[in-house]
One Martini backbone bead per residue (centre of mass of N, CA, C, O) as a GRO file, in nm:
protein
  181
    1MET     BB    1   1.824   0.867   0.159
    2THR     BB    2   1.521   0.703   0.263
    3THR     BB    3   1.228   0.676   0.143
    4ALA     BB    4   0.869   0.703   0.129
    5LEU     BB    5   0.543   0.550   0.038
    6THR     BB    6   0.204   0.641   0.092
    7LEU     BB    7  -0.103   0.410   0.067
    8SER     BB    8  -0.423   0.354  -0.018
    9GLY     BB    9  -0.759   0.155  -0.118
   10SER     BB   10  -0.897   0.440  -0.038
   11ILE     BB   11  -1.102   0.741  -0.067
   12ARG     BB   12  -1.302   0.761   0.116
   13GLN     BB   13  -1.447   0.928   0.374
   14GLY     BB   14  -1.318   0.825   0.644
   15SER     BB   15  -1.084   0.638   0.650
   16GLN     BB   16  -0.894   0.393   0.824
   17ASN     BB   17  -0.663   0.360   0.592
   18GLN     BB   18  -0.544   0.593   0.609
   19ARG     BB   19  -0.476   0.606   0.910
   20LEU     BB   20  -0.283   0.407   0.863
   21GLN     BB   21  -0.100   0.554   0.644
   22ALA     BB   22  -0.013   0.796   0.878
   23HIS     BB   23   0.098   0.647   1.061
   24MET     BB   24   0.348   0.490   0.920
   25GLY     BB   25   0.478   0.771   0.870
   26ARG     BB   26   0.520   0.845   1.143
   27LYS     BB   27   0.747   0.595   1.177
   28LEU     BB   28   0.926   0.647   0.951
   29GLU     BB   29   0.975   0.903   1.028
   30ALA     BB   30   1.063   0.860   1.330
   31ALA     BB   31   1.303   0.652   1.146
   32GLY     BB   32   1.446   0.831   0.920
   33VAL     BB   33   1.197   0.924   0.689
   34ALA     BB   34   1.090   0.956   0.367
   35VAL     BB   35   0.764   1.092   0.361
   36ASN     BB   36   0.496   1.053   0.048
   37ALA     BB   37   0.203   1.091   0.050
   38ILE     BB   38  -0.101   0.973  -0.082
   39SER     BB   39  -0.306   0.976  -0.297
   40LEU     BB   40  -0.551   0.783  -0.593
   41GLY     BB   41  -0.759   1.029  -0.655
   42ASP     BB   42  -0.539   1.200  -0.831
   43PHE     BB   43  -0.531   0.889  -1.032
   44ASP     BB   44  -0.698   0.892  -1.309
   45MET     BB   45  -0.782   0.587  -1.413
   46PRO     BB   46  -0.948   0.339  -1.600
   47ILE     BB   47  -1.039   0.058  -1.645
   48TYR     BB   48  -0.917  -0.190  -1.734
   49ASN     BB   49  -0.769  -0.189  -2.103
   50GLU     BB   50  -0.594  -0.302  -2.335
   51ASP     BB   51  -0.725  -0.087  -2.603
   52LEU     BB   52  -0.551   0.143  -2.483
   53GLU     BB   53  -0.337   0.055  -2.624
   54PRO     BB   54  -0.064   0.274  -2.629
   55ASP     BB   55  -0.313   0.554  -2.721
   56GLN     BB   56  -0.445   0.555  -2.376
   57VAL     BB   57  -0.237   0.607  -2.140
   58PRO     BB   58  -0.297   0.714  -1.830
   59GLU     BB   59  -0.083   0.979  -1.685
   60ALA     BB   60  -0.123   0.890  -1.415
   61ALA     BB   61   0.072   0.594  -1.458
   62ALA     BB   62   0.324   0.726  -1.527
   63ARG     BB   63   0.324   0.912  -1.267
   64LEU     BB   64   0.248   0.648  -1.062
   65ALA     BB   65   0.527   0.533  -1.108
   66GLU     BB   66   0.760   0.733  -1.061
   67LEU     BB   67   0.696   0.689  -0.782
   68TRP     BB   68   0.774   0.391  -0.742
   69ARG     BB   69   1.043   0.378  -0.827
   70SER     BB   70   1.146   0.673  -0.632
   71HIS     BB   71   1.129   0.463  -0.365
   72ASP     BB   72   1.254   0.248  -0.126
   73ILE     BB   73   0.933   0.259  -0.045
   74VAL     BB   74   0.609   0.073  -0.006
   75PHE     BB   75   0.280   0.189   0.150
   76ILE     BB   76   0.006  -0.018   0.202
   77ALA     BB   77  -0.300   0.031   0.220
   78SER     BB   78  -0.632  -0.217   0.236
   79PRO     BB   79  -0.878  -0.314   0.225
   80GLU     BB   80  -1.183  -0.553   0.239
   81TYR     BB   81  -1.348  -0.683  -0.032
   82ASN     BB   82  -1.441  -0.945   0.007
   83GLY     BB   83  -1.211  -1.121   0.025
   84GLY     BB   84  -1.042  -0.853  -0.127
   85VAL     BB   85  -0.906  -0.650  -0.368
   86THR     BB   86  -1.007  -0.313  -0.407
   87PRO     BB   87  -1.034  -0.225  -0.711
   88LEU     BB   88  -0.884  -0.037  -0.716
   89MET     BB   89  -0.622  -0.158  -0.686
   90VAL     BB   90  -0.608  -0.327  -0.891
   91ASN     BB   91  -0.640  -0.081  -1.121
   92THR     BB   92  -0.362   0.030  -1.002
   93ILE     BB   93  -0.155  -0.246  -1.069
   94THR     BB   94  -0.215  -0.283  -1.357
   95TRP     BB   95  -0.088  -0.026  -1.500
   96LEU     BB   96   0.162  -0.041  -1.333
   97SER     BB   97   0.175  -0.289  -1.462
   98ARG     BB   98   0.280  -0.159  -1.805
   99GLN     BB   99   0.481  -0.002  -1.762
  100LYS     BB  100   0.815   0.132  -1.835
  101PRO     BB  101   1.023   0.040  -1.578
  102SER     BB  102   0.914  -0.131  -1.362
  103VAL     BB  103   0.765  -0.085  -1.004
  104PHE     BB  104   0.851  -0.393  -0.871
  105ARG     BB  105   1.220  -0.343  -0.899
  106HIS     BB  106   1.247  -0.177  -0.622
  107ALA     BB  107   1.080  -0.131  -0.381
  108ILE     BB  108   0.962  -0.185  -0.032
  109PHE     BB  109   0.742  -0.389   0.106
  110GLY     BB  110   0.419  -0.268   0.247
  111ILE     BB  111   0.143  -0.469   0.410
  112GLY     BB  112  -0.213  -0.328   0.488
  113GLY     BB  113  -0.501  -0.348   0.740
  114VAL     BB  114  -0.828  -0.214   0.824
  115SER     BB  115  -1.145  -0.385   0.964
  116SER     BB  116  -1.397  -0.459   1.148
  117GLY     BB  117  -1.322  -0.690   1.134
  118LYS     BB  118  -1.150  -0.980   1.331
  119TYR     BB  119  -0.946  -1.022   1.047
  120GLY     BB  120  -0.814  -0.784   0.889
  121THR     BB  121  -0.761  -0.807   0.637
  122ILE     BB  122  -0.576  -1.119   0.556
  123TRP     BB  123  -0.703  -1.179   0.284
  124ALA     BB  124  -0.634  -0.932   0.090
  125LEU     BB  125  -0.312  -0.915   0.174
  126SER     BB  126  -0.242  -1.253   0.085
  127HIS     BB  127  -0.354  -1.135  -0.209
  128LEU     BB  128  -0.114  -0.910  -0.250
  129ARG     BB  129   0.141  -0.985  -0.168
  130ASP     BB  130   0.075  -1.227  -0.444
  131THR     BB  131   0.106  -1.025  -0.659
  132LEU     BB  132   0.297  -0.875  -0.634
  133SER     BB  133   0.510  -1.160  -0.623
  134LYS     BB  134   0.449  -1.204  -0.949
  135MET     BB  135   0.573  -0.885  -1.014
  136GLY     BB  136   0.887  -0.841  -0.813
  137ALA     BB  137   0.803  -0.760  -0.520
  138LEU     BB  138   0.911  -0.706  -0.205
  139VAL     BB  139   0.773  -0.858   0.103
  140VAL     BB  140   0.776  -0.820   0.357
  141PRO     BB  141   0.674  -1.036   0.644
  142THR     BB  142   0.486  -0.841   0.751
  143LEU     BB  143   0.178  -0.787   0.886
  144LEU     BB  144  -0.181  -0.563   0.905
  145GLY     BB  145  -0.457  -0.721   1.018
  146ILE     BB  146  -0.679  -0.482   1.144
  147GLY     BB  147  -0.886  -0.562   1.382
  148PRO     BB  148  -1.131  -0.397   1.500
  149ALA     BB  149  -1.154  -0.051   1.381
  150GLU     BB  150  -1.284   0.056   1.662
  151GLN     BB  151  -1.017  -0.058   1.850
  152ALA     BB  152  -0.761   0.012   1.724
  153PHE     BB  153  -0.766   0.345   1.760
  154ASP     BB  154  -0.666   0.625   1.926
  155GLU     BB  155  -0.735   0.996   1.925
  156LYS     BB  156  -0.454   1.021   1.764
  157GLY     BB  157  -0.394   0.737   1.547
  158ASP     BB  158  -0.310   0.549   1.733
  159PHE     BB  159  -0.254   0.268   1.838
  160VAL     BB  160  -0.337  -0.023   2.137
  161GLU     BB  161  -0.278  -0.314   2.069
  162PRO     BB  162   0.065  -0.490   2.181
  163ALA     BB  163   0.041  -0.657   1.918
  164ILE     BB  164   0.020  -0.396   1.680
  165ILE     BB  165   0.244  -0.271   1.744
  166ARG     BB  166   0.466  -0.405   1.692
  167LYS     BB  167   0.469  -0.447   1.425
  168VAL     BB  168   0.485  -0.222   1.330
  169ASP     BB  169   0.770  -0.176   1.386
  170SER     BB  170   0.847  -0.477   1.232
  171MET     BB  171   0.799  -0.332   0.974
  172VAL     BB  172   0.983  -0.065   0.977
  173HIS     BB  173   1.227  -0.228   1.030
  174GLU     BB  174   1.220  -0.406   0.761
  175LEU     BB  175   1.212  -0.158   0.586
  176ILE     BB  176   1.486  -0.067   0.561
  177HIS     BB  177   1.656  -0.304   0.613
  178PHE     BB  178   1.576  -0.414   0.295
  179SER     BB  179   1.641  -0.132   0.176
  180ARG     BB  180   1.776   0.081  -0.135
  181GLY     BB  181   1.875   0.375   0.097
   0.00000   0.00000   0.00000
């Protein structure tokens, strides 16, 4: 069975990106994928500093790396801060990039984000795609840049705009089609 790991680049209460993470998890499960939803808040890692290596690498980095390696699909819901990727995502990717073997070469990655603005995290997603690709990750073509957040979801946490619903369906199809599961 194909497996997926879902996570959000925001750990704050009421995060719209956690809603996106949950929505994608439901869609992947409906397509027959076993989904493991995690919170990066459960993986405490200090700000990356090369002086911490090799003796003070956080145990959480190794645990998280094993999770990324053991899933066929990784879906990241990431907000946008000042036009870029959140500090939490940057730090997470940096710590994971130091783990061996690479956590970026097995899974197929999907990325999306929700913001209050009409551009829906598109700048951050472009940066995230570029970073993941440089690490050796295969990121599916569809990007889920969703905004404004206040109008995106219904009361059940599903999307209301037909174009977004089609993009979600496209991403689920791409993730399953390209996965090695």
